[in-house]
Amino acid sequence: MQFFRKTREDLRVFFHYFRKYRKYYLVGITSLVIVDSLEVVPPYLLKLVIDRLTAGQATAAYLAQIVGIYMAVALVQACMRYLWRHYIIRTSMFASNDMRSELFVHLSTLAPGFFRKRRVGDLVSLSTNDIEAMRFALGPGALILVDASFYFLTIPPMMFFLSPKLTVVAMLPLIAVPFLTRKMEHVVEEQFRVVQDRFSLLASHAQEALGGIRVIKGGALEPLKEREFDRLGKSYIEANVAAAKTQALFYVWLEAFVVLATKLVFLVGGAYVIGERISIGVFVAFHKYIQKLSWPMEAFGMAVNIFQRSIASQKRVDEVLRVRPEIVGGTAAAPAGRHIPALEVRGLSFSYPDAQRPAVDGVSFAVRPGQRVGMAGKVGSGKSSLLHCLARREAIPRGTVFLGGIDVLDIPPEYVRSVVGLVPQEGFLFSRSVEDNILYGSRWFQETDKPARRAAAEKYARIAQVHDDVLRLTDGYETRLGERGTNVSGGQRQRLSIARALAAEPQILLMDDCLSAVDTHTESQILGYLEKALADKTAVIITHRIYSMLQFDKIIVLDNHRIAETGTHDELMAAGGYYAEMFEKQSSGEVVD
């Protein structure tokens, strides 16, 4: 029972999609059964013709009749082969699309902490190589398995009908095949898992190298990366060769059993013909049937290989699917209306996995609707981590962050992220047009009125002071950006990210030092436009340029992951603390960390 439970779990994906697409599989398998059932006819027709010829009873009309039956069988088989290929293989394509979508949707629910521990190349490998291995089991694998099974259900009974004793002799060597298959399946599964793991390493290395190609070229690191890639490539080849050797050995043994069965048919069958216990027609037909049995023997070997590869890939995918989202929503109703909710933080502490100390340690503050709050502090003081917690990009403790008086853990994360917009320090751009990048995620993205869509993109680009830069691009707002925005400058990426955040029309905007790559004049212009654009919104802005926060309603200074000072510019200057020290240094032109 344990074996069958384990087998069912290993083939969970196969059973799930077989049930989901059972109508298509039923048509395909029925067509396949018809093809396999007709496979017994040609050798039997050959037996009839040979027996008639040796008895001198064959006529032209009889031979024409046999040829007609043979052609009719071939025509029906050709039509049925088209149907099973169409339904079974096509259905496996649908299933692979479902699996890939399920994996992608699940990945999109996971917190950033998961992606800090997993290589991008590994996740890409899961959605390509591993999903394809699972699709192969649902398509060619299922096809081969069913085909081989029905061969065994049709060919041996026909052989038994012709000669029971000769059938027993022919089947004796084949008894060992199930034991060989059982012994090899775990070896194949483990070897293919190693193959997939090493491919993931290779893909991750390539992705990392291409993503950091500027650093590699700038540091003349090409020879080092080439050696690393060559080493990983050879390791991948070694794993494939080891798996291929096992597979080849498996097929050799299968072929040996089939050859042994054929030789026994020649020896024993020949003796039966000499002793007139069977006719020459039966002997020839029997040989044809044995030849046909060589296919299902090989097919079972192929099926074992395909399904063990699929099981290994399924386990790799399941490892990710079993990861539960750390950021989940509650059942409480979100604050009604479009009014700006108050933001309150109560004793918030947050730590990254394996960190020696908290990134945010006991932080508490409140932001009234419509306030502009500045946030300053040394590099590494916890400012960015704090904003990511407020935007629910990280898993936080209950009772620490509130929107409109409601714990954010009781509100759906989707609502929180629609109300709270975050502009990260390093702007990320998609490989789409500039216009698409600005409107991505906003209500304007699906707008079919092209002039209105363009007007919206230009509006937010002007606020972010990037409109003129866009017009200087080759195709303006239609310019397709390179991956991660490689064909624009760092400052342009930051400003396009600001434009995108504004287009989403959040009620609370968090800006994580997203003006660090622009000059002071441009920053002043952007903040001036933002003051008007954010007149009816709440804003929390991290910046290292103190003079940018002079008119803010509140300034929070973080030091050593805690709040060190809070107040207006005048209050903090009067206090003479860290903020005042930073202001004096920047006023004198001194660089401050």
mmCIF file of C-alpha atoms in Angstrom, residues 2 14 18 29 69 82 96 107 139 233 258 261 340 357 392 440 494 563 584:
data_model
loop_
_atom_site.group_PDB
_atom_site.id
_atom_site.type_symbol
_atom_site.label_atom_id
_atom_site.label_comp_id
_atom_site.label_asym_id
_atom_site.label_seq_id
_atom_site.Cartn_x
_atom_site.Cartn_y
_atom_site.Cartn_z
ATOM 1 C CA GLN A 2 2.822 2.379 0.827
ATOM 2 C CA PHE A 14 -0.106 13.322 -14.268
ATOM 3 C CA PHE A 18 -5.505 13.633 -16.918
ATOM 4 C CA ILE A 29 -6.489 7.091 -26.088
ATOM 5 C CA ILE A 69 -8.281 -5.716 -46.043
ATOM 6 C CA TYR A 82 -3.460 11.599 -36.599
ATOM 7 C CA SER A 96 2.287 22.739 -19.549
ATOM 8 C CA LEU A 107 6.018 33.042 -7.324
ATOM 9 C CA GLY A 139 2.261 13.912 -23.822
ATOM 10 C CA GLY A 233 29.207 23.461 -18.546
ATOM 11 C CA VAL A 258 13.803 -9.451 -26.800
ATOM 12 C CA ALA A 261 12.795 -14.415 -26.947
ATOM 13 C CA ILE A 340 -6.353 59.386 2.657
ATOM 14 C CA ARG A 357 20.463 42.255 14.474
ATOM 15 C CA ARG A 392 4.026 45.357 2.828
ATOM 16 C CA TYR A 440 2.229 50.023 -16.092
ATOM 17 C CA GLN A 494 14.722 56.867 -11.316
ATOM 18 C CA ILE A 563 14.430 56.649 15.536
ATOM 19 C CA GLU A 584 25.850 72.099 8.935
#
